[in-house]
XYZ file of N, CA and C in Angstrom:
423
model
N 0.945 -1.126 0.041
C -0.037 -0.003 -0.052
C 0.898 1.247 -0.042
N 0.315 2.191 -0.639
C 1.199 3.417 -0.814
C 1.347 4.165 0.504
N 0.384 4.171 1.424
C 0.158 5.047 2.392
C 0.686 4.257 3.824
N 1.227 3.098 3.376
C 1.706 2.231 4.745
C 3.237 2.719 4.871
N 3.277 2.917 6.267
C 4.775 3.398 6.699
C 4.894 2.332 7.873
N 6.089 1.855 7.934
C 6.527 0.777 9.009
C 7.743 1.484 9.707
N 7.542 1.710 11.180
C 8.581 2.109 11.969
C 9.285 0.871 12.654
N 10.528 0.694 12.397
C 11.313 -0.395 13.029
C 12.311 0.092 13.884
N 12.136 -0.483 15.075
C 13.213 -0.357 16.331
C 13.925 -1.584 16.283
N 15.286 -1.362 16.026
C 16.193 -2.574 16.097
C 16.726 -2.942 17.548
N 16.801 -4.173 17.859
C 17.675 -4.514 19.085
C 18.192 -5.707 18.562
N 19.195 -6.321 19.529
C 19.857 -7.609 19.274
C 19.217 -8.630 18.898
N 18.179 -9.173 19.724
C 17.436 -10.284 19.490
C 16.100 -10.092 19.004
N 15.503 -8.859 19.296
C 14.195 -8.717 18.735
C 13.906 -7.358 17.989
N 12.889 -7.572 17.135
C 12.708 -6.070 16.455
C 11.275 -5.568 16.451
N 11.169 -4.549 16.897
C 9.827 -4.001 17.327
C 9.263 -3.225 15.916
N 8.145 -3.745 15.309
C 7.656 -3.291 14.216
C 6.235 -2.408 14.344
N 6.199 -1.224 13.910
C 4.900 -0.476 14.157
C 4.481 -0.183 12.595
N 3.313 -0.750 12.523
C 2.731 -0.506 10.966
C 1.590 0.342 11.035
N 1.659 1.384 10.188
C 0.707 2.391 10.064
C 0.109 2.588 8.709
N -1.262 2.828 8.477
C -1.694 2.979 7.200
C -2.604 4.214 7.291
N -2.258 5.213 6.477
C -3.138 6.508 6.561
C -3.097 7.248 7.849
N -2.033 7.050 8.494
C -1.712 7.707 9.830
C -2.533 6.869 11.017
N -3.037 5.848 10.798
C -3.430 4.881 11.867
C -2.697 3.646 12.273
N -2.574 3.242 13.530
C -1.510 2.302 13.844
C -2.476 1.112 13.589
N -1.871 0.219 12.639
C -2.554 -1.298 12.589
C -2.152 -2.321 13.250
N -0.676 -2.226 13.715
C -0.064 -3.206 14.636
C 1.082 -2.750 15.026
N 1.562 -3.028 16.192
C 2.858 -2.615 16.841
C 3.532 -3.963 17.664
N 4.179 -4.847 16.852
C 4.475 -6.069 17.365
C 6.048 -6.400 17.376
N 6.451 -7.344 18.221
C 7.711 -7.839 18.340
C 7.883 -9.033 17.290
N 9.107 -9.028 16.630
C 9.539 -10.173 15.721
C 10.917 -10.402 15.934
N 11.113 -11.454 15.585
C 12.666 -11.933 15.480
C 13.068 -11.474 14.275
N 14.416 -11.574 14.053
C 14.968 -11.151 12.773
C 14.445 -11.988 11.699
N 14.338 -13.477 11.644
C 13.996 -14.165 10.781
C 12.168 -13.780 10.293
N 11.517 -13.819 11.487
C 10.205 -13.196 11.187
C 10.028 -11.803 10.524
N 10.993 -10.929 10.734
C 11.106 -9.890 10.117
C 11.242 -10.008 8.674
N 12.367 -10.816 8.327
C 12.566 -11.106 6.714
C 11.285 -11.395 6.065
N 10.700 -12.446 6.890
C 9.563 -12.980 6.100
C 8.357 -11.990 6.050
N 8.324 -10.972 6.872
C 7.381 -10.048 6.936
C 7.781 -9.053 5.749
N 8.956 -8.705 5.661
C 9.451 -7.896 4.387
C 9.202 -8.482 3.059
N 9.496 -9.989 2.986
C 9.237 -10.585 1.920
C 7.615 -10.651 1.418
N 7.004 -10.880 2.406
C 5.429 -11.160 2.013
C 4.729 -10.073 2.114
N 5.092 -8.598 2.244
C 4.466 -7.390 2.480
C 4.573 -6.872 0.851
N 3.374 -6.149 0.595
C 3.362 -5.200 -0.569
C 4.519 -4.124 -0.373
N 4.936 -3.389 -1.438
C 5.825 -2.474 -1.287
C 5.093 -1.338 -0.330
N 6.163 -0.696 0.527
C 5.723 0.217 1.587
C 6.944 0.935 1.978
N 6.881 2.061 2.805
C 7.858 2.725 3.213
C 8.342 2.225 4.760
N 9.570 1.825 4.873
C 10.039 1.173 6.082
C 11.095 2.235 6.643
N 10.980 2.638 7.660
C 11.774 3.521 8.467
C 12.500 3.026 9.705
N 13.825 2.872 9.631
C 14.572 2.457 10.846
C 15.200 3.664 11.435
N 15.505 3.614 12.915
C 16.353 4.432 13.526
C 17.577 4.204 13.370
N 18.644 5.219 12.977
C 19.965 4.844 12.568
C 20.598 4.178 13.796
N 21.284 2.996 13.495
C 22.159 2.395 14.593
C 23.176 1.583 13.958
N 23.746 0.658 14.546
C 24.939 -0.206 14.034
C 24.319 -1.162 12.956
N 23.219 -1.605 13.102
C 22.723 -2.761 12.106
C 21.737 -1.992 11.037
N 21.402 -0.731 11.152
C 20.278 -0.118 10.337
C 20.708 -0.287 8.799
N 21.848 -0.051 8.534
C 22.289 -0.120 6.947
C 22.143 -1.389 6.483
N 22.348 -2.466 7.060
C 22.126 -3.910 6.695
C 20.657 -4.050 6.587
N 19.851 -3.624 7.421
C 18.547 -4.076 7.389
C 17.726 -3.069 6.093
N 18.176 -1.889 6.215
C 17.955 -0.881 5.075
C 18.023 -1.794 3.714
N 19.153 -2.149 3.557
C 19.378 -2.997 2.387
C 18.637 -4.235 2.113
N 18.223 -4.886 3.098
C 17.160 -6.048 3.030
C 15.832 -5.500 2.607
N 15.536 -4.342 3.227
C 13.976 -3.934 2.722
C 14.263 -3.367 1.305
N 15.067 -3.041 0.874
C 15.342 -2.370 -0.396
C 15.076 -3.772 -1.408
N 15.867 -5.045 -0.912
C 15.891 -6.051 -1.903
C 14.413 -6.536 -1.908
N 13.590 -6.321 -1.197
C 12.282 -6.815 -1.300
C 11.367 -5.660 -1.819
N 11.812 -4.641 -2.371
C 11.283 -3.543 -3.154
C 10.403 -2.508 -2.421
N 10.804 -2.609 -1.139
C 10.279 -1.472 -0.433
C 11.364 -0.154 -0.439
N 10.533 0.993 -0.117
C 11.159 2.316 0.083
C 11.773 2.490 1.587
N 13.128 2.142 1.683
C 13.616 2.113 3.078
C 14.533 3.433 3.324
N 14.366 3.985 4.618
C 14.943 5.137 5.031
C 15.282 5.046 6.478
N 16.460 5.759 6.608
C 16.972 5.773 7.921
C 16.792 7.278 8.582
N 16.319 7.206 9.864
C 16.091 8.530 10.448
C 17.151 8.668 11.939
N 17.480 9.692 12.129
C 18.403 10.042 13.403
C 17.722 9.746 14.615
N 18.473 8.977 15.397
C 17.944 8.644 16.765
C 17.639 9.678 17.743
N 18.470 10.881 17.597
C 18.134 12.166 18.322
C 16.667 12.622 17.992
N 16.421 12.812 16.797
C 15.239 13.292 16.327
C 14.219 12.456 16.693
N 14.272 11.058 16.717
C 13.123 10.200 17.171
C 12.880 10.398 18.785
N 14.127 10.475 19.521
C 14.130 10.830 21.084
C 13.225 12.204 21.185
N 13.398 13.158 20.465
C 12.603 14.349 20.593
C 11.177 14.285 20.306
N 10.857 13.210 19.578
C 9.264 13.191 19.503
C 8.851 12.297 20.198
N 9.497 11.236 20.863
C 8.894 10.202 21.705
C 8.146 10.837 22.798
N 6.871 10.678 23.176
C 6.009 11.242 24.216
C 6.003 10.545 25.545
N 6.500 9.140 25.527
C 6.498 8.633 26.801
C 7.658 8.019 27.166
N 7.501 6.892 28.128
C 8.930 6.068 28.485
C 9.323 5.489 27.207
N 10.921 5.168 27.427
C 11.665 4.646 26.425
C 11.292 3.062 26.341
N 10.601 2.610 25.553
C 10.308 1.152 25.356
C 10.347 0.923 23.791
N 10.657 -0.371 23.614
C 10.708 -0.764 22.053
C 9.366 -0.286 21.334
N 8.140 -0.496 21.929
C 6.927 -0.227 21.347
C 6.883 1.369 21.072
N 7.058 2.253 22.110
C 7.043 3.677 21.985
C 8.182 4.035 21.152
N 9.350 3.381 20.924
C 10.457 3.851 19.937
C 10.009 3.626 18.672
N 9.252 2.395 18.248
C 8.820 2.176 16.913
C 7.751 3.167 16.528
N 6.787 3.403 17.464
C 5.717 4.440 17.084
C 6.315 5.696 16.950
N 7.421 6.040 17.884
C 8.045 7.526 17.461
C 8.685 7.592 16.282
N 9.271 6.451 15.869
C 9.997 6.437 14.446
C 9.030 6.858 13.440
N 7.717 6.219 13.281
C 6.607 6.500 12.403
C 6.087 7.695 12.425
N 6.059 8.329 13.678
C 5.610 9.836 13.824
C 6.870 10.851 13.438
N 7.934 10.572 13.587
C 9.012 11.297 13.117
C 9.065 11.361 11.494
N 8.795 10.101 11.017
C 9.011 10.065 9.533
C 7.933 10.823 8.839
N 6.719 11.138 9.638
C 5.489 11.654 9.088
C 5.649 13.380 9.160
N 6.591 13.899 9.991
C 6.852 15.343 9.987
C 7.374 15.941 8.794
N 6.856 16.984 8.543
C 7.201 17.631 7.424
C 8.821 18.051 7.387
N 9.376 18.126 6.229
C 10.894 18.571 6.038
C 11.672 17.738 7.014
N 11.478 16.452 7.063
C 12.496 15.628 7.951
C 13.762 15.229 7.125
N 14.905 15.282 7.563
C 15.963 15.000 6.773
C 16.499 13.359 7.166
N 16.381 12.659 6.181
C 16.627 11.253 6.375
C 18.094 10.983 6.135
N 18.711 9.969 6.898
C 20.124 9.774 6.688
C 20.258 8.681 5.460
N 21.434 8.608 4.763
C 21.661 7.989 3.601
C 22.118 6.602 3.970
N 22.676 6.638 4.995
C 23.119 5.021 5.304
C 24.536 4.634 4.606
N 25.050 3.523 4.843
C 26.240 2.978 4.149
C 25.790 2.013 3.042
N 26.580 2.081 2.024
C 26.428 0.922 0.674
C 27.114 -0.360 1.245
N 26.963 -1.361 0.604
C 27.657 -2.572 0.783
C 29.068 -2.388 0.610
N 29.757 -1.565 -0.374
C 31.033 -1.288 -0.474
C 31.634 -0.454 0.812
N 30.840 0.544 1.312
C 31.258 1.401 2.323
C 31.452 0.521 3.514
N 30.393 -0.466 3.876
C 30.610 -1.307 4.889
C 31.758 -2.184 4.787
N 32.115 -2.729 3.698
C 33.048 -3.682 3.528
C 34.491 -2.843 3.770
N 34.486 -1.594 3.430
C 35.830 -0.883 3.654
C 35.928 -0.448 5.121
N 34.700 -0.164 5.896
C 34.742 0.013 7.252
C 35.299 -1.253 7.941
N 34.759 -2.341 7.624
C 35.430 -3.545 8.196
C 36.766 -3.662 8.024
N 37.180 -3.589 6.722
C 38.632 -3.821 6.653
C 39.529 -2.726 7.350
N 39.056 -1.502 7.475
C 39.750 -0.451 8.077
C 39.846 -0.744 9.681
N 38.563 -1.470 10.401
C 38.533 -1.620 11.704
C 39.573 -3.108 11.905
N 39.811 -3.835 10.928
C 40.563 -5.294 11.218
C 42.139 -4.741 11.079
N 42.274 -3.656 10.108
C 43.845 -3.153 10.208
C 43.873 -2.446 11.353
N 42.923 -1.594 11.818
C 43.259 -1.085 13.311
C 43.582 -1.925 14.374
N 42.787 -3.233 14.526
C 42.841 -4.066 15.591
C 44.249 -4.797 15.352
N 44.473 -4.964 14.142
C 45.872 -5.742 13.876
C 47.218 -4.674 14.302
N 46.904 -3.521 14.063
C 47.858 -2.714 14.462
C 48.159 -2.507 15.948
N 47.002 -2.503 16.496
C 46.930 -2.472 18.120
C 47.549 -3.599 18.770
N 47.169 -4.822 18.242
C 47.693 -6.084 18.536
C 49.243 -6.035 18.556
N 49.717 -5.673 17.230
C 51.192 -5.654 17.032
C 52.014 -4.667 18.035
N 51.401 -3.677 18.410
C 51.987 -2.709 19.343
C 51.996 -3.334 20.665
N 50.798 -4.168 21.135
C 50.791 -4.714 22.407
C 51.810 -5.761 22.467
N 51.790 -6.455 21.530
C 53.023 -7.562 21.369
C 54.416 -7.057 21.633
N 54.702 -6.028 20.954
C 56.011 -5.241 20.911
C 56.305 -4.789 22.209
N 55.144 -4.091 22.892
C 55.298 -3.809 24.398
C 55.725 -4.956 25.478
N 54.922 -5.985 25.080
C 55.149 -7.122 25.972
C 56.486 -7.783 25.938
N 57.207 -7.841 24.593
C 58.324 -8.297 24.518
C 59.319 -7.463 25.210
N 59.046 -6.120 25.272
C 60.105 -5.321 25.803
C 60.095 -5.630 27.188
N 59.096 -6.093 27.769
C 59.319 -6.250 29.344
C 59.590 -7.447 29.899
N 60.069 -8.316 28.914
C 60.594 -9.811 29.270
C 61.969 -9.809 28.995
């Protein structure tokens, strides 16, 4: 549906999904990552909005694979819109509410190539630190 917006709050083991149609909340439920993939695969094209975090670029790419319009939104912006306690349900709802605001600036996210480069750079940095630690340890023996 064209007017369907899904707000997704990502966590390590569960994903909170708030589905709205024409500004009316249809569901706000918890899913496992596997259930969320099935949800994306079985849903008609819709707008899926993620709060920017460590895994949001990956999930954005997954949503795009299934033909959805995927967007990332700033966590600070979502926090300013949230009206009650910080829970997964409230966060998912706040993501939808933030996405509906006029003139919202969405975040671009990282491409697969950018993520690969970032992983390579982090691995290089880790190797460099380990090399330095090993050299320091050898000096003390």
